[in-house]
Structure formats: structure tokens, C-alpha cells
PDB file of C-alpha atoms and ligand atoms in Angstrom:
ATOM      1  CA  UNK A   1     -41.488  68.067-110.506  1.00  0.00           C
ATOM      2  CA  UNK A   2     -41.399  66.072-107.333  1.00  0.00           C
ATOM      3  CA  UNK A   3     -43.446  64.915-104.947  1.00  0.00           C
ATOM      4  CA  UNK A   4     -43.126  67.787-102.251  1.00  0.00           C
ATOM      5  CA  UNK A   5     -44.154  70.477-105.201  1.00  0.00           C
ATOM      6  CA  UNK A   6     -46.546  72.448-103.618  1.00  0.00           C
ATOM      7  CA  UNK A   7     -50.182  73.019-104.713  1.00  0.00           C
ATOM      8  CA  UNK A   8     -49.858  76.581-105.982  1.00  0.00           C
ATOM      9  CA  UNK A   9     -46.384  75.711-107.927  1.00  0.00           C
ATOM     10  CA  UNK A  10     -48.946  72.483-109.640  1.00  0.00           C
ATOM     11  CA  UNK A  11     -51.253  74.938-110.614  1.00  0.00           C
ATOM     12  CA  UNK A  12     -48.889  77.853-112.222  1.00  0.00           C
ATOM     13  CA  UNK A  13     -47.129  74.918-114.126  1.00  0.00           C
ATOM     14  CA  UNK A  14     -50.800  74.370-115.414  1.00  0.00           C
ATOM     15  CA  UNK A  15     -51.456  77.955-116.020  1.00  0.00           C
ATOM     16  CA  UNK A  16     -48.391  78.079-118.467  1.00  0.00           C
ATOM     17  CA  UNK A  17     -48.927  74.905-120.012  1.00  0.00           C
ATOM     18  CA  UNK A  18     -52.622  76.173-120.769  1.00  0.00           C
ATOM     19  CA  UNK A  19     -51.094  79.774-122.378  1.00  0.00           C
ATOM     20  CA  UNK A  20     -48.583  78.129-124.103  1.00  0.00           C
ATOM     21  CA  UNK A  21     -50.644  75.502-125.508  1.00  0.00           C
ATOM     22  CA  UNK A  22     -52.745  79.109-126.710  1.00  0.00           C
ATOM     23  CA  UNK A  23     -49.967  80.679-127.963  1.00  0.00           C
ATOM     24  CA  UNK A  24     -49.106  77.382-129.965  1.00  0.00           C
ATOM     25  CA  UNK A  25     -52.791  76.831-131.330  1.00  0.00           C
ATOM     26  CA  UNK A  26     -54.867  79.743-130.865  1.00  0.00           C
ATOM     27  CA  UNK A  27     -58.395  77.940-130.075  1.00  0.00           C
ATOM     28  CA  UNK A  28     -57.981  74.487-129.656  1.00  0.00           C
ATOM     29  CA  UNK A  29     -60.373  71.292-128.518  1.00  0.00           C
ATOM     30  CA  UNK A  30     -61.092  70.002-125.297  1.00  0.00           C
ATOM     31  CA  UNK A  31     -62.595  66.372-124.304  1.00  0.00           C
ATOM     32  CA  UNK A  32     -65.049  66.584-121.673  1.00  0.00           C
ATOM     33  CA  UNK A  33     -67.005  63.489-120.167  1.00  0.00           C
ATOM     34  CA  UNK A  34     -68.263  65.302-116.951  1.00  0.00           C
ATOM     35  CA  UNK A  35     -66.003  63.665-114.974  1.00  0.00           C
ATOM     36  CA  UNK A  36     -63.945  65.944-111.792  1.00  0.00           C
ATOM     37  CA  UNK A  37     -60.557  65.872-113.902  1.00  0.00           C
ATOM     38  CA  UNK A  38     -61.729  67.227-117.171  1.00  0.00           C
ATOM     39  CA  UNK A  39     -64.038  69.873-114.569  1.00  0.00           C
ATOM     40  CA  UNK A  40     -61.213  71.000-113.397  1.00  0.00           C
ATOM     41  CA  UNK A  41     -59.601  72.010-116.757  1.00  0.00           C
ATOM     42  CA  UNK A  42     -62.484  73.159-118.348  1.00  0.00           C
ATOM     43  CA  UNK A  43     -62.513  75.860-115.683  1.00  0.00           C
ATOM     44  CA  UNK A  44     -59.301  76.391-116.471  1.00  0.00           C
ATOM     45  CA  UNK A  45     -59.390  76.593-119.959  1.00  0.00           C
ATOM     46  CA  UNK A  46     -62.039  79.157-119.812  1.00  0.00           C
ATOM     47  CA  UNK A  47     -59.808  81.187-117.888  1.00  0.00           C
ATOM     48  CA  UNK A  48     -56.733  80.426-119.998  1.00  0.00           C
ATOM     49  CA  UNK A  49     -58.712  81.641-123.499  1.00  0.00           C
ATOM     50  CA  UNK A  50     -59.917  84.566-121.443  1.00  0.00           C
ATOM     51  CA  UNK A  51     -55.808  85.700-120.749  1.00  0.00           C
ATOM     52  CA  UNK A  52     -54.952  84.584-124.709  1.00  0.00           C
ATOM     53  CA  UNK A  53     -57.905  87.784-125.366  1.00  0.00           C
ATOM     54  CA  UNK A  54     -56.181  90.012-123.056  1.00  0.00           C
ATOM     55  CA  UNK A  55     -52.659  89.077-124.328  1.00  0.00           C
ATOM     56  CA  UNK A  56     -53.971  89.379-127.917  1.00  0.00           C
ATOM     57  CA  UNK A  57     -56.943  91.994-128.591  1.00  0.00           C
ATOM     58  CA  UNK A  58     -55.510  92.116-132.624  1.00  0.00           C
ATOM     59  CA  UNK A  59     -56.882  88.647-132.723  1.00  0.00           C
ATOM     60  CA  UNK A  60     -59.874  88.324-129.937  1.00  0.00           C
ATOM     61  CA  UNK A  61     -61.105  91.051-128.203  1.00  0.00           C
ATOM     62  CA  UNK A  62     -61.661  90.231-124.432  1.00  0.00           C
ATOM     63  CA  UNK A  63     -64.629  92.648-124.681  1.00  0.00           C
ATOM     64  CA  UNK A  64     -67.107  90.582-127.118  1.00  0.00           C
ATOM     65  CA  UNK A  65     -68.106  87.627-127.075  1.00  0.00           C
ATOM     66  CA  UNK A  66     -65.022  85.067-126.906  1.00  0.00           C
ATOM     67  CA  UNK A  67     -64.539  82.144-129.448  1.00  0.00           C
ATOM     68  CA  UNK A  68     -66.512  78.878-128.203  1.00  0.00           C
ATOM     69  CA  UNK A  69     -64.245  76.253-126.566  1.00  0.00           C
ATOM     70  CA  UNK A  70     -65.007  73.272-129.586  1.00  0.00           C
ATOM     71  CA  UNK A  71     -65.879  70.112-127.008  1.00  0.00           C
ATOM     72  CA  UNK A  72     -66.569  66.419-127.669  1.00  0.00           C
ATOM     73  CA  UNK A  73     -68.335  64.610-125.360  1.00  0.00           C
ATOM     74  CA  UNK A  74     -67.738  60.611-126.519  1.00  0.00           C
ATOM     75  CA  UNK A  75     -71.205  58.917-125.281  1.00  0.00           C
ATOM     76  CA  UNK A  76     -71.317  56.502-122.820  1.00  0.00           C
ATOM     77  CA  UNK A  77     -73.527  53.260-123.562  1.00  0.00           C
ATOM     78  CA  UNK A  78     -74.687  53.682-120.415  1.00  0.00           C
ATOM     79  CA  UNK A  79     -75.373  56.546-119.391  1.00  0.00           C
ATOM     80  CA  UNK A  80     -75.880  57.911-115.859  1.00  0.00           C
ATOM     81  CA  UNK A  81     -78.505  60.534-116.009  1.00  0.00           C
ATOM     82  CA  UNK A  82     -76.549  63.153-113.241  1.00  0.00           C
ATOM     83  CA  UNK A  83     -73.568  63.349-116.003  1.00  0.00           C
ATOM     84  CA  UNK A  84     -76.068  64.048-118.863  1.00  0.00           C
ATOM     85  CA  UNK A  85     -77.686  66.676-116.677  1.00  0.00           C
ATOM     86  CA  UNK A  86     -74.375  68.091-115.693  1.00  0.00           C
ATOM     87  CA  UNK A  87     -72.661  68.305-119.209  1.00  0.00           C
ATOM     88  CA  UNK A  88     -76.195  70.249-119.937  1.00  0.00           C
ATOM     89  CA  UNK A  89     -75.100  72.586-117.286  1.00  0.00           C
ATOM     90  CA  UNK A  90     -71.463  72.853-117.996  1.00  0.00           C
ATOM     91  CA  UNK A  91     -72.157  73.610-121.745  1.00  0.00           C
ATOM     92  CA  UNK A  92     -74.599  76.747-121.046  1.00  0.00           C
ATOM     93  CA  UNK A  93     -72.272  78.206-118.253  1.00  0.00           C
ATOM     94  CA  UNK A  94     -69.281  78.023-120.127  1.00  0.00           C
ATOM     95  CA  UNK A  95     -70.706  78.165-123.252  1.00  0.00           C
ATOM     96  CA  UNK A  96     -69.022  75.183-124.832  1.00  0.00           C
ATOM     97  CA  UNK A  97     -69.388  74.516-128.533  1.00  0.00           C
ATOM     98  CA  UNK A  98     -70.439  70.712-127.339  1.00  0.00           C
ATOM     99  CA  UNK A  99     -70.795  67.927-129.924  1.00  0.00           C
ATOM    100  CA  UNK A 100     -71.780  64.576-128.516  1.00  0.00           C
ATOM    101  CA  UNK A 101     -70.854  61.266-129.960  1.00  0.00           C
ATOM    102  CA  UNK A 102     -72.242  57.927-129.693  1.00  0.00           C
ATOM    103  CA  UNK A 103     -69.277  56.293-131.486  1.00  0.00           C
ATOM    104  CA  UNK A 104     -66.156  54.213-130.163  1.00  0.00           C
ATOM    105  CA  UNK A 105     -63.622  56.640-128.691  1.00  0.00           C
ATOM    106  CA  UNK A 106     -61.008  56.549-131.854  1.00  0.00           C
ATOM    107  CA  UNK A 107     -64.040  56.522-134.289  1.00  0.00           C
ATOM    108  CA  UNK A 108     -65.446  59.584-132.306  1.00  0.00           C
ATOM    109  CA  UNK A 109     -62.347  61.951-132.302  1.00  0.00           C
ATOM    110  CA  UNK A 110     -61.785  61.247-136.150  1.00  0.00           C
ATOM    111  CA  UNK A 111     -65.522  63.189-136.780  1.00  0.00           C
ATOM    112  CA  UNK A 112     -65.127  65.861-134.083  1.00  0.00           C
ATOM    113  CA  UNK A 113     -61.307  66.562-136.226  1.00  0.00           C
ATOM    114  CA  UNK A 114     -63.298  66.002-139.239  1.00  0.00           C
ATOM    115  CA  UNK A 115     -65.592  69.050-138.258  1.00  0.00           C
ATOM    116  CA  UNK A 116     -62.682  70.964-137.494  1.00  0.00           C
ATOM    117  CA  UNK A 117     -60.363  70.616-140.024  1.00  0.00           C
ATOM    118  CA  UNK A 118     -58.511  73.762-138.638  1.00  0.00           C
ATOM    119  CA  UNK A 119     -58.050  72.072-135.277  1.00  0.00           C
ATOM    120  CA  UNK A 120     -54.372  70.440-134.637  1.00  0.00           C
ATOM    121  CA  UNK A 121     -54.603  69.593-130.738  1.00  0.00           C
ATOM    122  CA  UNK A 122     -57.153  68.447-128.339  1.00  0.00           C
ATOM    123  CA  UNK A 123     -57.039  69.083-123.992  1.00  0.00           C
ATOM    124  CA  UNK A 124     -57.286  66.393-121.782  1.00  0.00           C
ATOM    125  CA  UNK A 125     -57.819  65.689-118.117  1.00  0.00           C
ATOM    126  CA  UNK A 126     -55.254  62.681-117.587  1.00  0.00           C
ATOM    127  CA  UNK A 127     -53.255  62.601-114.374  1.00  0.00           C
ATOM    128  CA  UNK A 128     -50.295  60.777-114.141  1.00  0.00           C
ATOM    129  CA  UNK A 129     -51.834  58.033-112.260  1.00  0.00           C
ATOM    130  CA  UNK A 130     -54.108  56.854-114.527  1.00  0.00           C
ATOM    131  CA  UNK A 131     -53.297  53.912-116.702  1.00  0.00           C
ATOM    132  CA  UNK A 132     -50.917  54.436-119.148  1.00  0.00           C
ATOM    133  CA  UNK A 133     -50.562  57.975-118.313  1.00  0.00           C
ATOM    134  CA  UNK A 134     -47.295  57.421-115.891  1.00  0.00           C
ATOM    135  CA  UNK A 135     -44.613  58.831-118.973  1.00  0.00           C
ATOM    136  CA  UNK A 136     -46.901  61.259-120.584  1.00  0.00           C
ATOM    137  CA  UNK A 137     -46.158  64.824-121.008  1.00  0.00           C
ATOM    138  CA  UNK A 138     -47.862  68.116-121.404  1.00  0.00           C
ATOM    139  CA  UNK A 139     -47.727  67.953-125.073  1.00  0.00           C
ATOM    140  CA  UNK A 140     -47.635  64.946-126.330  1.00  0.00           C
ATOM    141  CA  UNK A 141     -48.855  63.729-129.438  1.00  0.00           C
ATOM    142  CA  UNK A 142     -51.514  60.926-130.557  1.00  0.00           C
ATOM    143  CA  UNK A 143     -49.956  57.581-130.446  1.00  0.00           C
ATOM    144  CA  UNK A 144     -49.743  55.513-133.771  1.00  0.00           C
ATOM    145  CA  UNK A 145     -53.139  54.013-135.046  1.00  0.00           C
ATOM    146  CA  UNK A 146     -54.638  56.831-133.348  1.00  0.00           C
ATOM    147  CA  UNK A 147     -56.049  59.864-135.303  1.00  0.00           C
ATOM    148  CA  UNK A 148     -53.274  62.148-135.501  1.00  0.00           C
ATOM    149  CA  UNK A 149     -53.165  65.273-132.831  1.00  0.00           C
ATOM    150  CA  UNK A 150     -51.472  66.997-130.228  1.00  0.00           C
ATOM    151  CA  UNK A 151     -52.583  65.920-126.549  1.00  0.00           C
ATOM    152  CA  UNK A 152     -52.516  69.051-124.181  1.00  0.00           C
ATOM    153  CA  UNK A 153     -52.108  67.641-120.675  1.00  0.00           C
ATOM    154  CA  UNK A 154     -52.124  70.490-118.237  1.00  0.00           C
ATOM    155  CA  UNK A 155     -53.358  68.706-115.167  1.00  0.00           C
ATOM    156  CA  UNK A 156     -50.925  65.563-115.158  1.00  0.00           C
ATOM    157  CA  UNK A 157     -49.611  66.254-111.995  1.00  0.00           C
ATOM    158  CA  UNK A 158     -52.354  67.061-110.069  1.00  0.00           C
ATOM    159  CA  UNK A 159     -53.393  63.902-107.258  1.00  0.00           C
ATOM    160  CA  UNK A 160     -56.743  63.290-106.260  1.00  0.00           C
ATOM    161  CA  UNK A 161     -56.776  65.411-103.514  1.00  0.00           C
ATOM    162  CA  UNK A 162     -55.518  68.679-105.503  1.00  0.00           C
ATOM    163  CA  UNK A 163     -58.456  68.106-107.698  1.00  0.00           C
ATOM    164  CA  UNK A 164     -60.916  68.786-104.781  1.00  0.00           C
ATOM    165  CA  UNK A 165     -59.079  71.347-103.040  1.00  0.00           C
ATOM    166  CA  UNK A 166     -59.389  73.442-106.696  1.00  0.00           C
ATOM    167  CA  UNK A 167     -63.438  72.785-106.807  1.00  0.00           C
ATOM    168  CA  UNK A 168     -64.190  73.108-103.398  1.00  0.00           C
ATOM    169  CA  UNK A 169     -62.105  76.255-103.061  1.00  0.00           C
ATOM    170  CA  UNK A 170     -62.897  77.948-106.286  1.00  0.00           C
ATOM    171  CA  UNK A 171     -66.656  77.132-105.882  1.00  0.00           C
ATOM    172  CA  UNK A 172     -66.566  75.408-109.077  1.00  0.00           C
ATOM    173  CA  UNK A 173     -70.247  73.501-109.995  1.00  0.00           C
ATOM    174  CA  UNK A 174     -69.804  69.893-109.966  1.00  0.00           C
ATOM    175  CA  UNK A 175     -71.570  66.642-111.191  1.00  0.00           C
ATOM    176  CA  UNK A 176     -73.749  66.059-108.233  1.00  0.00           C
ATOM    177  CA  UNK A 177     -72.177  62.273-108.103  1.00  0.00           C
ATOM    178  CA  UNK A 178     -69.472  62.705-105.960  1.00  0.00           C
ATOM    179  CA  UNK A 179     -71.598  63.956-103.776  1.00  0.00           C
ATOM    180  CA  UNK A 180     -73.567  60.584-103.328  1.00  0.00           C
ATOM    181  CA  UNK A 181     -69.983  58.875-103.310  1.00  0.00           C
ATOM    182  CA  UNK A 182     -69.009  58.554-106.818  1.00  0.00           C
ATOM    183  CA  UNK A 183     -64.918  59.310-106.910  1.00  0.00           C
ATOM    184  CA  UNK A 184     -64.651  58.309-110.703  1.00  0.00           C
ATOM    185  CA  UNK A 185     -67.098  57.909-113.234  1.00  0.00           C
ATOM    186  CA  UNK A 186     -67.932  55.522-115.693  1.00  0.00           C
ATOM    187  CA  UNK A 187     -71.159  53.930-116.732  1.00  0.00           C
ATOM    188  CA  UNK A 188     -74.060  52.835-114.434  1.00  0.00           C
ATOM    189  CA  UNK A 189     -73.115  49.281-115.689  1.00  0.00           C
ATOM    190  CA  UNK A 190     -69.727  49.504-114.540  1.00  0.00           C
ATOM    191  CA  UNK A 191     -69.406  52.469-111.236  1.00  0.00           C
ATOM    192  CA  UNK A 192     -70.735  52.167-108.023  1.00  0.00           C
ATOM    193  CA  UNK A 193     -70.403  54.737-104.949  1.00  0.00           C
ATOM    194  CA  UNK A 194     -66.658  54.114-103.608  1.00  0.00           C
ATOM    195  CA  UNK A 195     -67.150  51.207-100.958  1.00  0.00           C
ATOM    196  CA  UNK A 196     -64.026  53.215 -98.710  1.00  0.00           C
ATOM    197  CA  UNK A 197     -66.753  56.455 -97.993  1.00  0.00           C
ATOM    198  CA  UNK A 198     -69.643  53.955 -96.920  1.00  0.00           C
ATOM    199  CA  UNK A 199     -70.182  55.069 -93.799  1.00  0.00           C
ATOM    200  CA  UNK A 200     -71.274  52.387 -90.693  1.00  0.00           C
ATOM    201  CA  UNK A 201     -74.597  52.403 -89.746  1.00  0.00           C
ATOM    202  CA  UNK A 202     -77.380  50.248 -87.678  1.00  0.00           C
ATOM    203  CA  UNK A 203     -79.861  51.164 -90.539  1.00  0.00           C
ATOM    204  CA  UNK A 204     -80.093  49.411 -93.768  1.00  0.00           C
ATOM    205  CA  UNK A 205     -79.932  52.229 -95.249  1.00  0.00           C
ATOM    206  CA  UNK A 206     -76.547  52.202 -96.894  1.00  0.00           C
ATOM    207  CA  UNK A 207     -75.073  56.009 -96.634  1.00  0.00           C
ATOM    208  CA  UNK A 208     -71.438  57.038 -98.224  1.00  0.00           C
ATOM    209  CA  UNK A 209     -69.699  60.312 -97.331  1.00  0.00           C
ATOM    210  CA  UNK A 210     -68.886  62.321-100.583  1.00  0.00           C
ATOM    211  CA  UNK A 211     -65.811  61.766-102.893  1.00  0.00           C
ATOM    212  CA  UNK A 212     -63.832  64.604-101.307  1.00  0.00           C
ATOM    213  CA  UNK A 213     -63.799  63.042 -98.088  1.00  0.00           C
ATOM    214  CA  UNK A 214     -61.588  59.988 -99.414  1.00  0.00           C
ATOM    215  CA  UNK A 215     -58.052  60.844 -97.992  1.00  0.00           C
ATOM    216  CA  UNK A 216     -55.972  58.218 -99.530  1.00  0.00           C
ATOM    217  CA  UNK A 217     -56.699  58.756-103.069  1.00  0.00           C
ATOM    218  CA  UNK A 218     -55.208  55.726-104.295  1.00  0.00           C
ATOM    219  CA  UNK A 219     -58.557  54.053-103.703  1.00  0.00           C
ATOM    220  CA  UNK A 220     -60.137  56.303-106.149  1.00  0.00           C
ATOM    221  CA  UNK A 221     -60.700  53.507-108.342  1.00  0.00           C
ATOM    222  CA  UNK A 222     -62.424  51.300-106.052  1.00  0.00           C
ATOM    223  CA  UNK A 223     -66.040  52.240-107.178  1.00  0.00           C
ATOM    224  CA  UNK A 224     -64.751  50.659-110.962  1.00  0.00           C
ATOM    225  CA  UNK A 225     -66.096  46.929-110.348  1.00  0.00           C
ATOM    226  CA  UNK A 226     -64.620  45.688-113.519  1.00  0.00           C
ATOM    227  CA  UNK A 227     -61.128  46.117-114.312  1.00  0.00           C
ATOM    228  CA  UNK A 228     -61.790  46.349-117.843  1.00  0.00           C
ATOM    229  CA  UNK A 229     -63.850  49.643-116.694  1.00  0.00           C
ATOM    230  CA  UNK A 230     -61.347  51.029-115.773  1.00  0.00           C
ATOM    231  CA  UNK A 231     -61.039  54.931-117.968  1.00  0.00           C
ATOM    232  CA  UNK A 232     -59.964  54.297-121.769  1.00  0.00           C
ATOM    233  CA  UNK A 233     -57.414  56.817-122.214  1.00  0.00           C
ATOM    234  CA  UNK A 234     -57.097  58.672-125.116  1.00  0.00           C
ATOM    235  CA  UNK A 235     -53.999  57.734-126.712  1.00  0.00           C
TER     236      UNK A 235
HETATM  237  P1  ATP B 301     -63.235  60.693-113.078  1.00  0.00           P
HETATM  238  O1  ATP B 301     -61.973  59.863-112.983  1.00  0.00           O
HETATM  239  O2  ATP B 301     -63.709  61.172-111.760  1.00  0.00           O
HETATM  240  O3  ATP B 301     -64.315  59.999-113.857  1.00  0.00           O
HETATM  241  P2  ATP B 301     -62.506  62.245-115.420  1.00  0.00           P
HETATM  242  O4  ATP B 301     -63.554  61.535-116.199  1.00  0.00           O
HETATM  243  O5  ATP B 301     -62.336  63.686-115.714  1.00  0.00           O
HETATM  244  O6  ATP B 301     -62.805  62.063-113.860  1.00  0.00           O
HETATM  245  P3  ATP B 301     -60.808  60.125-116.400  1.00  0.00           P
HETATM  246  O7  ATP B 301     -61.991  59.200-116.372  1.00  0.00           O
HETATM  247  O8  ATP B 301     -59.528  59.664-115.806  1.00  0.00           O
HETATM  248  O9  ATP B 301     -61.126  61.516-115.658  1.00  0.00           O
HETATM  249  O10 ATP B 301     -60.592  60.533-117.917  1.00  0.00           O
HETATM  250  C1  ATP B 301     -59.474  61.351-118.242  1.00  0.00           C
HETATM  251  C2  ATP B 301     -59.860  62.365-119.294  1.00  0.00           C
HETATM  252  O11 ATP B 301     -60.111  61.708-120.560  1.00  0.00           O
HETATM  253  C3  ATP B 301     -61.128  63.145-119.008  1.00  0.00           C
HETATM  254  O12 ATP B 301     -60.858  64.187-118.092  1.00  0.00           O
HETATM  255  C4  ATP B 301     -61.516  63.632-120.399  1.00  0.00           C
HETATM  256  O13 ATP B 301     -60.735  64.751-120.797  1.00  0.00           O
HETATM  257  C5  ATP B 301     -61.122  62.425-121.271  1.00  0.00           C
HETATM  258  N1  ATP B 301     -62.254  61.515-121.467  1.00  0.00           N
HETATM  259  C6  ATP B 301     -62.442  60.308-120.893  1.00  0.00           C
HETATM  260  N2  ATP B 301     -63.590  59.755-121.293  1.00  0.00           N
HETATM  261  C7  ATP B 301     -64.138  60.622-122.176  1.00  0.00           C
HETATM  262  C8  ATP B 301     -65.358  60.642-122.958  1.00  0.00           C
HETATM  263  N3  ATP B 301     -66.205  59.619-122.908  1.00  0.00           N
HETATM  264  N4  ATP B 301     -65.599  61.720-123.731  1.00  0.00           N
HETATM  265  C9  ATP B 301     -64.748  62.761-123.794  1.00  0.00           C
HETATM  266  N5  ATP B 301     -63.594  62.812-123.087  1.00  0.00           N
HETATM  267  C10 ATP B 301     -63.289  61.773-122.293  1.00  0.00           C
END
């Protein structure tokens, strides 16, 4: 991949990393935080399971009901009350088999494994550009001291700005953050609206354009204010 590789070639490299990582482990989990990345795949896993029905009725049948996509959702100590409402959402419209977790993250993945002892790999919503995620690829496992699974990666190379093209084109529901200026989410203790959409006004009312107006999506970070706040990657 380089860096001229067009949206739609991004997204079929997803597409096959999502069947094969079907093919490989029939129903597998997915880590969801409510966050635009792991959006993004969720939609797309929904799809993906849909096409592993198709390609397989001797083991699903695309007419019933499909299997539930098993989810973990690691709590945040502080919560911001749009993402709660919004994982709500997200879990009745695609139907997620959701357990949340109020544990640290490593501590958290060992129970959802532990309630699915069947379940060898877990999908997550890194990009390339987030810490430690520079080397990583589509499937690659846990790293030591970490419980033990197989990381499905399908969106690595997506950038910030193929992220919003795929929700804003697709129509895909959102948490209502980014509209308020949120481009990455954390807790209320640690994320504030992205000071690069405020926009300049004689009021004193502050007012910030919403996170798919940022063009230069290297400042996607900015609303972070710690650096220790910064996402802790599941490694
Ligand atoms: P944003 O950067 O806008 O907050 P995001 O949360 O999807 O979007 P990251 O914060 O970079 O992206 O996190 C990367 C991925 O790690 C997420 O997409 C999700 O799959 C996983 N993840 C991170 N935090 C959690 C969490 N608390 N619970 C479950 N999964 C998580």
C-alpha cells in the first residue's frame, strides 16, 4: 500500500481482510468504545457476517436471524453521557451481543474471552497512525503479557479523512460528539472539542465546526489535553 492508494482500493483491501478474517474464524469479537474508527468497522462487520451467510447457508442461513456480533465495550471512568447513549443505539440497530466492562483494559478482555471460550480473535479499529500502531498488520496477534488472541485490523490504513467520507457517504449514525467538535474520544476528564474547528466569533459564545470539517487530520489529537490520554491500544 502507498500513499496515493485510492479510497475504493482502502476499502476492498478491508472488505477481504473482513471475509477472510470470517473464513478463518467463523464469528469472531469486536471491541467497540463508540468512537468513529471502531463505527466504521462495526458497519462493516455487519456487512462482512452478512456475505460469510450468503457464502455459507450450510452453516448460517442469510434468511434467519444472523449470529450476534459478541462486543466488549471496556468502561470508561469517566464517562461522557453522548457515547453511553450512542453504544445504546449502536447495540439495538445492529444487534450487538454487547457486554460492558468496568475493568482495566487487559483485565477486561481476559472475562469477555473467558465468556467465550470458543472465541480465538477479536476486531479492532486501529489506524496506522495511532500510537504504536505504525508496524501492525491485519492479523496480528496479542503481544506478550497480553491475553492471548488474534487482532483483526481491517481499517489500518484508512486516514482521518477516509473515515468521514465512509459515514457521511454511507449515512452511517454517529455519536452525536463530533458533531459539537469532538474528533477523538476519550473521557470527559481528559477530551475537549478540537481547539483547530473553534470557529472566530465576537460572541462569547465559543462555537466549533464539526469533526469532519478538520482537513489536516494530523491534528486529530488535539482535543486529548493530556498526553497520557492519549487511546490505550490494545496490544
Ligand atoms: P476516536 O479516535 O475518534 O475516539 P476510536 O475510539 O474508534 O475513535 P481509538 O480511540 O483510536 O479509535 O481506538 C482504537 C480502537 O481500539 C477502537 O476503534 C476500538 O476498537 C478499540 N478500543 C479503544 N478503547 C476501547 C474501549 N474502551 N473499549 C472497547 N474497545 C476499545
Amino acid at each position: 500500500m502507498n500513499e496515493n492508494t485510492t479510497f475504493s482500493e482502502k476499502l476492498r483491501e478491508t472488505v477481504d481482510v473482513i471475509d477472510e478474517a470470517y473464513e478463518r474464524y467463523g464469528v469472531f469479537g469486536f471491541s467497540f468504545n463508540g468512537g468513529k474508527d471502531c463505527t466504521v468497522l462495526l458497519h462493516l462487520l455487519s456487512i462482512g457476517l452478512y456475505r460469510y451467510a450468503v457464502r455459507h447457508p450450510e452453516l448460517i442461513s442469510p434468511e434467519e436471524d444472523l449470529p450476534r456480533i459478541p462486543t466488549v465495550y471496556i468502561m470508561n471512568a469517566y464517562p461522557f453521557p453522548e457515547i453511553d447513549e450512542y453504544i445504546r443505539q449502536a447495540k439495538d440497530l445492529y444487534d450487538l451481543d454487547l457486554i460492558s466492562i468496568a475493568e482495566p483494559m487487559k483485565d477486561a478482555l481476559k472475562a469477555f474471552l473467558d465468556q467465550r471460550t470458543d472465541m480465538k480473535a477479536i476486531s479492532v479499529g486501529v489506524r496506522s497512525t495511532d500510537p504504536y500502531s505504525e508496524h501492525l498488520q491485519p492479523f496480528t496477534p496479542t503481544d506478550k503479557g497480553w491475553p492471548d488472541f488474534m487482532r483483526i485490523l481491517p481499517i489500518l490504513n484508512w486516514d482521518y479523512n477516509d473515515v468521514w467520507t465512509f459515514l457521511l457517504r454511507l449515512n452511517v449514525p454517529y455519536c452525536s460528539l463530533y458533531e459539537q467538535g469532538y474528533t477523538s474520544l476519550g473521557g470527559t476528564n481528559n477530551t475537549i472539542k478540537n481547539p483547530a474547528l473553534k470557529i472566530e466569533t465576537d460572541s462569547d459564545e465559543e462555537k466549533y465546526e464539526p469533526a469532519y470539517k478538520l482537513k489536516d487530520g494530523s491534528l486529530e489529537r488535539m482535543g486529548r489535553i493530556r498526553k497520557s490520554s492519549s487511546p490505550n491500544p490494545i496490544r
